[in-house]
Short mmCIF file of C-alpha atoms in Angstrom, two decimals:
data_model
loop_
_atom_site.label_atom_id
_atom_site.label_comp_id
_atom_site.label_asym_id
_atom_site.label_seq_id
_atom_site.Cartn_x
_atom_site.Cartn_y
_atom_site.Cartn_z
CA ALA D 299 -103.45 198.30 -10.77
CA GLN D 300 -106.47 196.95 -12.60
CA ARG D 301 -106.07 194.24 -15.19
CA VAL D 302 -108.32 192.35 -17.60
CA THR D 303 -107.36 188.93 -18.90
CA GLN D 304 -108.92 187.16 -21.85
CA PRO D 305 -107.09 183.83 -22.02
CA GLU D 306 -108.23 182.82 -25.50
CA LYS D 307 -106.98 184.78 -28.49
CA LEU D 308 -108.92 182.59 -30.91
CA LEU D 309 -112.11 180.60 -30.43
CA SER D 310 -113.96 178.58 -33.06
CA VAL D 311 -117.34 176.94 -32.64
CA PHE D 312 -119.89 175.48 -35.02
CA LYS D 313 -123.17 177.20 -35.75
CA GLY D 314 -125.79 176.24 -33.18
CA ALA D 315 -123.23 175.26 -30.55
CA PRO D 316 -122.92 177.08 -27.23
CA VAL D 317 -120.14 179.60 -26.89
CA GLU D 318 -118.39 181.06 -23.87
CA LEU D 319 -115.77 183.78 -24.04
CA LYS D 320 -113.75 184.01 -20.86
CA CYS D 321 -112.84 187.19 -19.02
CA ASN D 322 -111.10 187.56 -15.67
CA TYR D 323 -110.26 190.79 -13.94
CA SER D 324 -108.20 192.03 -11.05
CA TYR D 325 -109.35 195.08 -9.15
CA SER D 326 -109.65 195.69 -5.43
CA GLY D 327 -112.65 198.00 -5.62
CA SER D 328 -116.18 197.64 -6.94
CA PRO D 329 -115.91 196.80 -10.65
CA GLU D 330 -118.04 197.77 -13.57
CA LEU D 331 -117.61 195.42 -16.48
CA PHE D 332 -118.48 195.59 -20.14
CA TRP D 333 -118.22 193.58 -23.32
CA TYR D 334 -117.35 195.40 -26.53
CA VAL D 335 -117.52 193.86 -29.99
CA GLN D 336 -115.90 194.69 -33.32
CA TYR D 337 -117.41 193.10 -36.41
CA SER D 338 -115.34 192.92 -39.59
CA ARG D 339 -114.78 196.39 -41.09
CA GLN D 340 -116.90 198.05 -38.39
CA ARG D 341 -115.98 200.18 -35.44
CA LEU D 342 -115.69 198.98 -31.88
CA GLN D 343 -119.07 199.14 -30.13
CA LEU D 344 -120.60 198.32 -26.78
CA LEU D 345 -122.33 194.94 -26.60
CA LEU D 346 -123.48 194.79 -23.00
CA ARG D 347 -122.72 195.91 -19.45
CA HIS D 348 -123.03 193.95 -16.24
CA ILE D 349 -125.14 196.56 -14.45
CA SER D 350 -128.05 196.26 -16.83
CA ARG D 351 -128.11 192.44 -16.66
CA GLU D 352 -129.55 192.42 -20.15
CA SER D 353 -129.38 189.97 -23.03
CA ILE D 354 -128.15 191.49 -26.27
CA LYS D 355 -128.25 189.47 -29.50
CA GLY D 356 -128.70 186.39 -27.32
CA PHE D 357 -125.53 187.08 -25.32
CA THR D 358 -125.48 187.29 -21.54
CA ALA D 359 -122.70 187.85 -19.04
CA ASP D 360 -122.79 187.42 -15.29
CA LEU D 361 -120.39 189.09 -12.93
CA ASN D 362 -118.90 186.58 -10.50
CA LYS D 363 -117.06 188.56 -7.84
CA GLY D 364 -115.86 185.43 -6.07
CA GLU D 365 -114.09 184.20 -9.18
CA THR D 366 -113.44 187.73 -10.49
CA SER D 367 -114.90 186.70 -13.82
CA PHE D 368 -117.31 188.13 -16.38
CA HIS D 369 -117.65 185.45 -19.02
CA LEU D 370 -119.78 186.09 -22.12
CA LYS D 371 -122.16 183.31 -23.10
CA LYS D 372 -124.58 182.44 -25.85
CA PRO D 373 -126.47 179.13 -26.00
CA PHE D 374 -126.63 178.87 -29.80
CA ALA D 375 -123.96 180.63 -31.81
CA GLN D 376 -124.76 182.14 -35.21
CA GLU D 377 -122.40 182.88 -38.10
CA GLU D 378 -123.07 186.61 -37.70
CA ASP D 379 -121.58 186.41 -34.20
CA SER D 380 -118.13 186.05 -35.73
CA ALA D 381 -116.21 189.06 -34.50
CA MET D 382 -113.54 190.32 -32.11
CA TYR D 383 -114.77 190.55 -28.54
CA TYR D 384 -113.17 192.69 -25.83
CA CYS D 385 -113.88 192.58 -22.13
CA ALA D 386 -113.44 195.94 -20.40
CA LEU D 387 -113.23 197.08 -16.78
CA SER D 388 -114.23 200.55 -15.66
CA VAL D 389 -112.57 201.82 -12.49
CA SER D 390 -112.58 205.10 -10.64
CA SER D 391 -109.64 207.33 -11.55
CA GLY D 392 -109.68 210.66 -9.82
CA SER D 393 -112.78 212.55 -10.88
CA ALA D 394 -113.61 210.19 -13.73
CA ARG D 395 -113.64 206.53 -14.64
CA GLN D 396 -111.02 204.79 -16.74
CA LEU D 397 -111.88 201.94 -19.09
CA THR D 398 -109.28 199.18 -19.36
CA PHE D 399 -109.58 196.59 -22.12
CA GLY D 400 -108.47 193.01 -22.35
CA SER D 401 -106.50 191.78 -25.35
CA GLY D 402 -109.58 190.38 -27.06
CA THR D 403 -110.88 187.05 -28.35
CA GLN D 404 -111.50 186.46 -32.04
CA LEU D 405 -114.64 184.33 -32.32
CA THR D 406 -115.29 182.40 -35.50
CA VAL D 407 -118.59 180.61 -35.93
CA LEU D 408 -118.28 177.88 -38.54
CA PRO D 409 -121.21 176.84 -40.76
CA GLU Z 160 -126.82 210.75 -35.43
CA ALA Z 161 -123.33 211.16 -36.85
CA GLY Z 162 -120.67 209.04 -35.26
CA VAL Z 163 -117.16 209.90 -34.12
CA ALA Z 164 -115.13 211.09 -37.10
CA GLN Z 165 -111.39 210.56 -37.42
CA SER Z 166 -108.80 211.44 -40.03
CA PRO Z 167 -106.66 210.39 -41.69
CA ARG Z 168 -107.65 206.74 -41.88
CA TYR Z 169 -104.15 205.67 -42.85
CA LYS Z 170 -100.74 207.25 -42.49
CA ILE Z 171 -97.27 205.96 -43.33
CA ILE Z 172 -94.23 207.89 -42.10
CA GLU Z 173 -90.59 207.27 -41.43
CA LYS Z 174 -89.18 207.18 -37.93
CA ARG Z 175 -88.34 210.54 -36.43
CA GLN Z 176 -91.03 212.25 -38.55
CA SER Z 177 -94.11 213.80 -37.02
CA VAL Z 178 -97.79 212.99 -37.50
CA ALA Z 179 -101.11 214.40 -36.33
CA PHE Z 180 -104.51 212.79 -36.00
CA TRP Z 181 -107.81 214.60 -35.79
CA CYS Z 182 -111.03 213.61 -34.07
CA ASN Z 183 -114.52 215.09 -34.06
CA PRO Z 184 -116.70 213.54 -31.33
CA ILE Z 185 -120.43 213.01 -31.29
CA SER Z 186 -122.24 216.30 -30.78
CA GLY Z 187 -122.94 216.95 -27.11
CA HIS Z 188 -120.40 214.44 -25.81
CA ALA Z 189 -118.34 216.15 -23.16
CA THR Z 190 -115.73 213.43 -22.73
CA LEU Z 191 -113.20 212.48 -25.37
CA TYR Z 192 -110.63 209.70 -25.31
CA TRP Z 193 -107.61 208.70 -27.34
CA TYR Z 194 -106.67 205.03 -27.30
CA GLN Z 195 -103.68 203.28 -28.86
CA GLN Z 196 -104.24 199.77 -30.18
CA ILE Z 197 -101.13 197.83 -31.14
CA LEU Z 198 -101.68 194.76 -33.32
CA GLY Z 199 -102.82 191.80 -31.24
CA GLN Z 200 -103.57 193.88 -28.16
CA GLY Z 201 -106.60 195.60 -26.72
CA PRO Z 202 -107.00 199.38 -26.81
CA LYS Z 203 -104.88 201.26 -24.28
CA LEU Z 204 -105.99 204.65 -22.98
CA LEU Z 205 -103.58 207.46 -23.80
CA ILE Z 206 -105.54 210.50 -22.67
CA GLN Z 207 -109.02 211.47 -21.52
CA PHE Z 208 -110.54 214.94 -21.80
CA GLN Z 209 -113.53 216.37 -20.02
CA ASN Z 210 -114.61 219.33 -22.17
CA ASN Z 211 -111.25 221.01 -22.87
CA GLY Z 212 -109.51 219.87 -19.69
CA VAL Z 213 -107.34 216.78 -19.24
CA VAL Z 214 -108.79 214.22 -16.83
CA ASP Z 215 -106.20 211.46 -17.22
CA ASP Z 216 -102.99 211.41 -19.23
CA SER Z 217 -101.02 209.03 -17.02
CA GLN Z 218 -100.26 206.64 -19.89
CA LEU Z 219 -99.38 209.26 -22.49
CA PRO Z 220 -95.65 209.23 -23.41
CA LYS Z 221 -95.30 212.95 -22.95
CA ASP Z 222 -91.80 213.15 -24.37
CA ARG Z 223 -93.22 212.51 -27.84
CA PHE Z 224 -97.02 212.51 -27.67
CA SER Z 225 -99.22 215.54 -27.17
CA ALA Z 226 -102.94 216.10 -27.42
CA GLU Z 227 -105.25 219.04 -27.21
CA ARG Z 228 -108.96 219.69 -27.29
CA LEU Z 229 -109.44 223.34 -27.96
CA LYS Z 230 -112.94 224.71 -27.37
CA GLY Z 231 -113.97 221.36 -25.92
CA VAL Z 232 -115.01 219.81 -29.22
CA ASP Z 233 -112.45 218.57 -31.78
CA SER Z 234 -109.19 217.06 -30.66
CA THR Z 235 -105.76 216.52 -32.17
CA LEU Z 236 -103.20 213.91 -31.17
CA LYS Z 237 -99.63 214.52 -32.27
CA ILE Z 238 -96.56 212.32 -32.26
CA GLN Z 239 -93.15 213.93 -32.66
CA PRO Z 240 -90.75 212.30 -33.30
CA ALA Z 241 -92.30 208.95 -34.19
CA LYS Z 242 -90.67 205.65 -33.31
CA LEU Z 243 -91.15 202.24 -34.88
CA GLU Z 244 -93.09 201.06 -31.81
CA ASP Z 245 -95.69 203.79 -32.39
CA SER Z 246 -97.12 201.76 -35.27
CA ALA Z 247 -100.69 201.16 -34.18
CA VAL Z 248 -104.30 202.13 -34.69
CA TYR Z 249 -105.20 205.32 -32.85
CA LEU Z 250 -108.80 205.25 -31.74
CA CYS Z 251 -110.80 208.26 -30.71
CA ALA Z 252 -113.90 207.76 -28.61
CA SER Z 253 -116.43 210.00 -26.94
CA SER Z 254 -119.05 209.67 -24.23
CA LEU Z 255 -121.73 211.82 -22.66
CA GLY Z 256 -119.78 212.15 -19.45
CA PRO Z 257 -116.66 210.96 -17.63
CA ASN Z 258 -118.34 208.37 -15.45
CA THR Z 259 -119.76 206.01 -18.02
CA GLY Z 260 -118.32 202.90 -19.57
CA GLU Z 261 -120.33 203.41 -22.73
CA LEU Z 262 -117.90 204.82 -25.23
CA PHE Z 263 -118.59 205.52 -28.89
CA PHE Z 264 -115.58 204.83 -31.08
CA GLY Z 265 -114.38 206.19 -34.37
CA GLU Z 266 -113.04 204.00 -37.14
CA GLY Z 267 -109.47 204.69 -36.11
CA SER Z 268 -106.33 206.03 -37.76
CA ARG Z 269 -103.80 203.38 -38.72
CA LEU Z 270 -100.20 204.55 -38.38
CA THR Z 271 -97.26 202.70 -39.87
CA VAL Z 272 -93.79 203.92 -38.92
CA LEU Z 273 -90.99 202.68 -41.20
#
């Protein structure tokens, strides 16, 4: 069965420092990976997906199939990046795809 | 564009009582999901609908949970009877189709079972 692991429940960095949120997955097929974010008092929303290889709000994530990882990175963290971040894996399930979430990492960017 | 609407936002019940949650997805979204998020954990899929048909309910505790999506729009998730371990946030999400990882979430319904 598929599994997503986010080893850090809490992560604190200072403003302007680089940040990396770790995500590892286990899945025998071809994975599709996503990062979702939940800011304080807001709903869960998509941040970025590996297929598009885009940078959103300065964040990037590269899929490393050899290490089965999809770490989220930003070179210079900002206070507004403080939020809960979830890594998610989409796998084929019958006629549809099922999205499995990790347990999340709470990022705090200190002034 | 209106987002996914859920109600009630908060509900407190005693164990063995029943509760129902309602969800209205984004207009035009054919796929609807119910997730359960227990404190400290990530969302866990309970059931996925494509229009008014069930695509995946493998993780739905069917002895006490039920869900329906009549007419392929609104959906209701019911728990009867509730247990203490059902205390969680119940998230509804919708997407254009069943093969996308881009889900749009509601604000959630927080259930406390005493």
